[in-house]
C-alpha cells in the first residue's frame, strides 16, 4: 500500500514545519557571535558520543552522557542567564519578526558622537580606548569601571579622555547605546603578534576582542592613529572614511530579507495546497 502524501502534506503540517524552521533560524541568528556558539559545539560532541554509545552498545558511556545531558540543562540556564534574558527581551520587543528602525536611528546617533570624538582626539593625539558591547555581555569589565550611565555625546567622550583627569586612564564601555562606565579595566592580550611599538591600550583592545565579540576603538597617544579591534583582529591606520564604513557595517542593519523569503515560501506553498495542489495525480 502506497504512502498517501495527501494526508501528510497538509497546510497545518506545512505551518508546523515552517514555525520550527523559523525558530531555529532566529535562535542561530540571536546566538551568533556569542559564547553560546561554543556551547553548541560541545552539545554536538556529546550528541555524537551518545549516538556512538547506542550503536555500539556502550552502556557506561551512554549512562555518562545521559547524566551530562540531564545536569547540563541546569548548568546552561545558570551560565548563560544573560544571553537567555536578552533573547527573551528581544522576543518581548518583537525584534525577531520585524526590523527595529529606532535601533538604527540610535546607532546612527552613536556613530556621529564617536566620529566627533575620534576626529578631535586623533588630531590632538589624545589617547583613548572605547569598547562597544555587541552580543556577549561585558558585565565583568563594567564592574571594574566608574559608573556613568549617560547619553553618548562627542563632548562627553572627549572630556573623559583629556589627560590628567580622573577618568582618562582605562576604557569607556558603551552598552545599549549608553555610556555605561569609564576607567574600566580590560584584559591585556599576551599575543606575540602585536607589534612591539603598540602600548597597553592596544593590548587591552586586542585582549577584550579575544574573549568577547566587543568592538573597540583605539586612538594612539603617540601618533593619533585610529585602530579598531574585533573578533581577535587588529585593524590599524584607519582613515575617517574607513572607520565610519566599518561602524556602519556593524551597527546599521537592514531588515533581513531571508525572513521575508521564508514567509513568502510558506504562503506560496500554503496557497498551492489550499487551491487543490495536494490532490494525487
Coordinates of C-alpha atoms in Angstrom, one line a residue:
X1 CA 0.0 0.0 0.0
X2 CA 1.5 3.3 -1.1
X3 CA 2.1 6.3 1.2
X4 CA -0.7 8.8 1.0
X5 CA 1.2 12.1 0.6
X6 CA -2.1 14.0 0.5
X7 CA -2.7 13.1 4.2
X8 CA 0.8 14.1 5.2
X9 CA 1.3 17.3 3.3
X10 CA -1.4 19.5 4.7
X11 CA -1.5 23.3 5.4
X12 CA -1.2 22.6 9.2
X13 CA 1.8 20.3 8.8
X14 CA 3.5 22.9 6.5
X15 CA 2.8 25.6 9.1
X16 CA 4.2 23.4 11.8
X17 CA 7.4 22.8 9.9
X18 CA 7.7 26.4 8.9
X19 CA 7.4 27.6 12.6
X20 CA 10.1 25.2 13.8
X21 CA 12.3 26.2 10.9
X22 CA 11.8 29.9 11.6
X23 CA 12.5 29.5 15.4
X24 CA 15.7 27.5 14.8
X25 CA 16.9 30.1 12.3
X26 CA 16.2 33.0 14.6
X27 CA 17.9 31.3 17.6
X28 CA 21.0 30.8 15.4
X29 CA 21.0 34.5 14.4
X30 CA 20.4 35.5 18.0
X31 CA 23.3 33.4 19.4
X32 CA 25.7 34.2 16.5
X33 CA 28.9 35.7 17.8
X34 CA 28.2 34.9 21.5
X35 CA 29.8 32.4 23.9
X36 CA 26.8 30.1 23.4
X37 CA 28.1 29.2 19.9
X38 CA 30.9 27.2 21.6
X39 CA 28.4 25.6 23.9
X40 CA 26.6 24.2 20.8
X41 CA 29.8 22.7 19.6
X42 CA 30.1 20.9 23.0
X43 CA 26.5 19.7 22.7
X44 CA 27.2 18.4 19.3
X45 CA 30.2 16.4 20.6
X46 CA 28.1 14.9 23.4
X47 CA 25.3 14.0 20.9
X48 CA 27.9 12.2 18.8
X49 CA 29.1 10.2 21.8
X50 CA 25.5 9.4 22.7
X51 CA 24.8 8.0 19.2
X52 CA 28.0 6.0 19.1
X53 CA 27.3 4.5 22.6
X54 CA 23.8 3.4 21.4
X55 CA 25.1 1.9 18.1
X56 CA 28.0 0.1 19.8
X57 CA 26.1 -0.8 22.9
X58 CA 28.4 1.0 25.3
X59 CA 26.2 1.2 28.4
X60 CA 28.7 3.0 30.6
X61 CA 29.3 5.8 28.0
X62 CA 25.6 6.0 27.4
X63 CA 24.9 6.4 31.2
X64 CA 27.6 9.1 31.5
X65 CA 26.2 11.1 28.5
X66 CA 22.7 10.9 30.0
X67 CA 24.0 12.4 33.2
X68 CA 25.8 15.2 31.4
X69 CA 22.6 16.0 29.4
X70 CA 20.4 15.9 32.5
X71 CA 22.6 18.1 34.6
X72 CA 23.7 20.2 31.6
X73 CA 20.3 21.8 31.2
X74 CA 20.6 23.3 34.7
X75 CA 24.2 24.4 34.1
X76 CA 23.2 26.1 30.8
X77 CA 20.5 28.1 32.5
X78 CA 22.9 29.3 35.2
X79 CA 25.9 30.0 32.9
X80 CA 24.0 31.6 30.0
X81 CA 21.4 33.5 32.1
X82 CA 22.4 36.9 30.5
X83 CA 22.0 35.5 26.9
X84 CA 18.7 33.8 27.8
X85 CA 17.4 37.1 29.3
X86 CA 18.5 39.1 26.3
X87 CA 16.8 36.6 24.0
X88 CA 13.5 36.9 25.9
X89 CA 13.8 40.7 25.9
X90 CA 14.2 40.6 22.1
X91 CA 11.2 38.3 21.8
X92 CA 9.1 40.6 24.0
X93 CA 10.0 43.6 21.9
X94 CA 9.1 41.7 18.7
X95 CA 12.5 42.2 17.2
X96 CA 12.5 38.6 16.0
X97 CA 9.9 39.4 13.3
X98 CA 10.4 43.0 12.4
X99 CA 13.1 45.5 11.7
X100 CA 13.8 47.9 14.5
X101 CA 14.1 51.3 12.9
X102 CA 14.5 53.1 16.3
X103 CA 17.6 51.0 16.9
X104 CA 19.2 52.1 13.7
X105 CA 18.5 55.7 14.5
X106 CA 20.1 55.3 17.9
X107 CA 23.1 53.6 16.4
X108 CA 23.5 56.4 13.8
X109 CA 23.5 58.9 16.7
X110 CA 26.1 56.9 18.5
X111 CA 28.3 56.7 15.4
X112 CA 28.1 60.5 14.9
X113 CA 29.2 61.1 18.5
X114 CA 32.1 58.6 18.2
X115 CA 33.2 60.3 15.0
X116 CA 33.2 63.7 16.6
X117 CA 35.3 62.4 19.5
X118 CA 37.6 60.5 17.3
X119 CA 38.3 63.4 15.0
X120 CA 39.0 65.8 17.9
X121 CA 41.3 63.4 19.9
X122 CA 43.1 61.9 16.9
X123 CA 44.2 65.4 15.6
X124 CA 45.4 66.3 19.1
X125 CA 47.0 62.9 19.9
X126 CA 44.8 62.3 22.9
X127 CA 44.9 58.6 23.7
X128 CA 41.5 56.8 24.0
X129 CA 40.0 53.4 24.4
X130 CA 36.3 52.9 23.7
X131 CA 34.7 49.5 23.8
X132 CA 31.2 48.8 22.5
X133 CA 29.3 45.8 23.8
X134 CA 27.9 43.7 21.0
X135 CA 26.2 40.4 21.8
X136 CA 28.5 39.0 24.5
X137 CA 27.9 40.6 27.9
X138 CA 30.7 42.8 29.4
X139 CA 29.4 42.9 33.0
X140 CA 32.7 41.6 34.4
X141 CA 34.5 44.5 32.9
X142 CA 31.8 47.1 33.5
X143 CA 32.1 46.3 37.2
X144 CA 35.7 47.5 37.2
X145 CA 34.8 51.0 35.9
X146 CA 33.3 54.1 37.3
X147 CA 29.5 54.2 36.6
X148 CA 28.3 57.0 34.3
X149 CA 25.1 55.7 32.6
X150 CA 24.9 58.7 30.4
X151 CA 23.9 59.6 26.8
X152 CA 26.7 59.3 24.4
X153 CA 28.0 62.6 23.1
X154 CA 31.2 63.6 21.5
X155 CA 31.8 66.2 24.1
X156 CA 31.5 63.8 27.0
X157 CA 33.8 61.2 25.3
X158 CA 36.4 64.0 24.7
X159 CA 36.3 65.3 28.3
X160 CA 36.6 61.7 29.6
X161 CA 40.0 61.1 27.9
X162 CA 41.5 64.5 28.5
X163 CA 45.0 63.7 30.1
X164 CA 45.5 64.0 33.8
X165 CA 41.8 63.8 34.6
X166 CA 40.3 61.1 37.0
X167 CA 38.6 59.1 34.2
X168 CA 41.1 59.3 31.4
X169 CA 43.0 56.1 32.4
X170 CA 41.2 52.9 31.3
X171 CA 38.4 52.2 28.9
X172 CA 35.0 53.6 28.2
X173 CA 32.4 50.9 27.8
X174 CA 29.3 51.6 25.8
X175 CA 26.3 49.3 26.4
X176 CA 22.8 49.6 24.8
X177 CA 23.8 52.9 23.2
X178 CA 24.6 54.3 26.6
X179 CA 27.9 55.3 28.1
X180 CA 27.9 52.7 30.9
X181 CA 31.3 53.3 32.6
X182 CA 34.6 55.0 32.3
X183 CA 38.1 54.0 33.6
X184 CA 37.3 50.3 33.2
X185 CA 40.0 47.6 33.1
X186 CA 40.2 45.3 30.1
X187 CA 42.2 42.1 29.9
X188 CA 45.6 42.5 28.3
X189 CA 46.5 40.3 25.3
X190 CA 49.6 38.2 25.6
X191 CA 49.8 37.6 21.9
X192 CA 53.3 37.9 20.3
X193 CA 51.8 39.1 17.1
X194 CA 51.0 42.5 18.4
X195 CA 53.7 44.9 17.2
X196 CA 56.2 46.0 19.9
X197 CA 55.6 49.7 19.3
X198 CA 52.0 49.4 20.5
X199 CA 51.3 50.0 24.1
X200 CA 48.8 49.0 26.8
X201 CA 45.7 50.4 25.1
X202 CA 46.2 48.3 22.0
X203 CA 46.9 45.2 24.1
X204 CA 43.8 45.8 26.1
X205 CA 41.8 46.3 22.9
X206 CA 43.1 43.0 21.4
X207 CA 42.6 41.3 24.8
X208 CA 38.9 42.1 25.0
X209 CA 38.4 41.0 21.4
X210 CA 40.0 37.6 22.2
X211 CA 37.3 36.8 24.9
X212 CA 34.2 38.6 23.6
X213 CA 32.7 39.9 20.4
X214 CA 33.0 43.5 21.5
X215 CA 34.2 46.2 19.1
X216 CA 36.9 48.5 20.5
X217 CA 38.2 51.8 19.1
X218 CA 41.8 52.8 20.0
X219 CA 43.4 56.2 19.5
X220 CA 47.2 56.2 19.8
X221 CA 48.6 58.9 22.2
X222 CA 51.9 58.9 20.3
X223 CA 50.7 59.1 16.7
X224 CA 47.0 59.9 16.8
X225 CA 46.4 56.7 14.7
X226 CA 42.9 55.2 14.8
X227 CA 42.6 51.4 15.2
X228 CA 39.7 49.0 15.7
X229 CA 39.7 45.5 17.2
X230 CA 37.0 42.9 16.8
X231 CA 37.0 39.1 16.8
X232 CA 40.7 39.0 17.7
X233 CA 41.6 41.2 14.7
X234 CA 43.5 44.5 15.0
X235 CA 42.9 46.9 12.1
X236 CA 45.3 49.8 12.2
X237 CA 45.7 53.1 10.4
X238 CA 42.1 53.7 9.7
X239 CA 41.0 56.9 7.9
X240 CA 37.8 58.7 8.8
X241 CA 36.1 57.1 5.8
X242 CA 37.4 53.6 6.8
X243 CA 36.2 53.6 10.4
X244 CA 32.9 55.2 9.5
X245 CA 32.2 52.5 6.9
X246 CA 33.3 49.8 9.4
X247 CA 31.0 51.1 12.2
X248 CA 28.0 51.5 9.8
X249 CA 28.5 47.9 8.6
X250 CA 28.4 46.7 12.2
X251 CA 25.6 48.8 13.6
X252 CA 23.3 50.0 10.7
X253 CA 21.3 46.9 9.8
X254 CA 18.9 46.4 7.0
X255 CA 15.9 44.2 7.6
X256 CA 16.9 40.6 7.0
X257 CA 15.5 39.6 3.6
X258 CA 15.6 35.9 4.5
X259 CA 12.7 36.3 6.8
X260 CA 10.5 37.6 4.0
X261 CA 11.8 34.8 1.8
X262 CA 10.7 32.2 4.4
X263 CA 7.3 33.8 4.8
X264 CA 6.8 34.1 1.1
X265 CA 7.8 30.4 0.7
X266 CA 5.3 29.4 3.3
X267 CA 2.5 31.5 1.8
X268 CA 3.1 30.2 -1.7
X269 CA 3.2 26.6 -0.5
X270 CA 0.1 27.1 1.6
X271 CA -1.9 28.7 -1.2
X272 CA -0.8 25.8 -3.5
X273 CA -2.3 23.2 -1.3
X274 CA -5.3 25.3 -0.4
X275 CA -6.2 25.6 -4.1
X276 CA -6.1 21.8 -4.6
X277 CA -2.4 21.2 -5.2
X278 CA -2.4 18.3 -2.7
X279 CA -4.6 16.1 -4.8
X280 CA -3.0 12.9 -6.1
X281 CA -2.1 12.8 -9.7

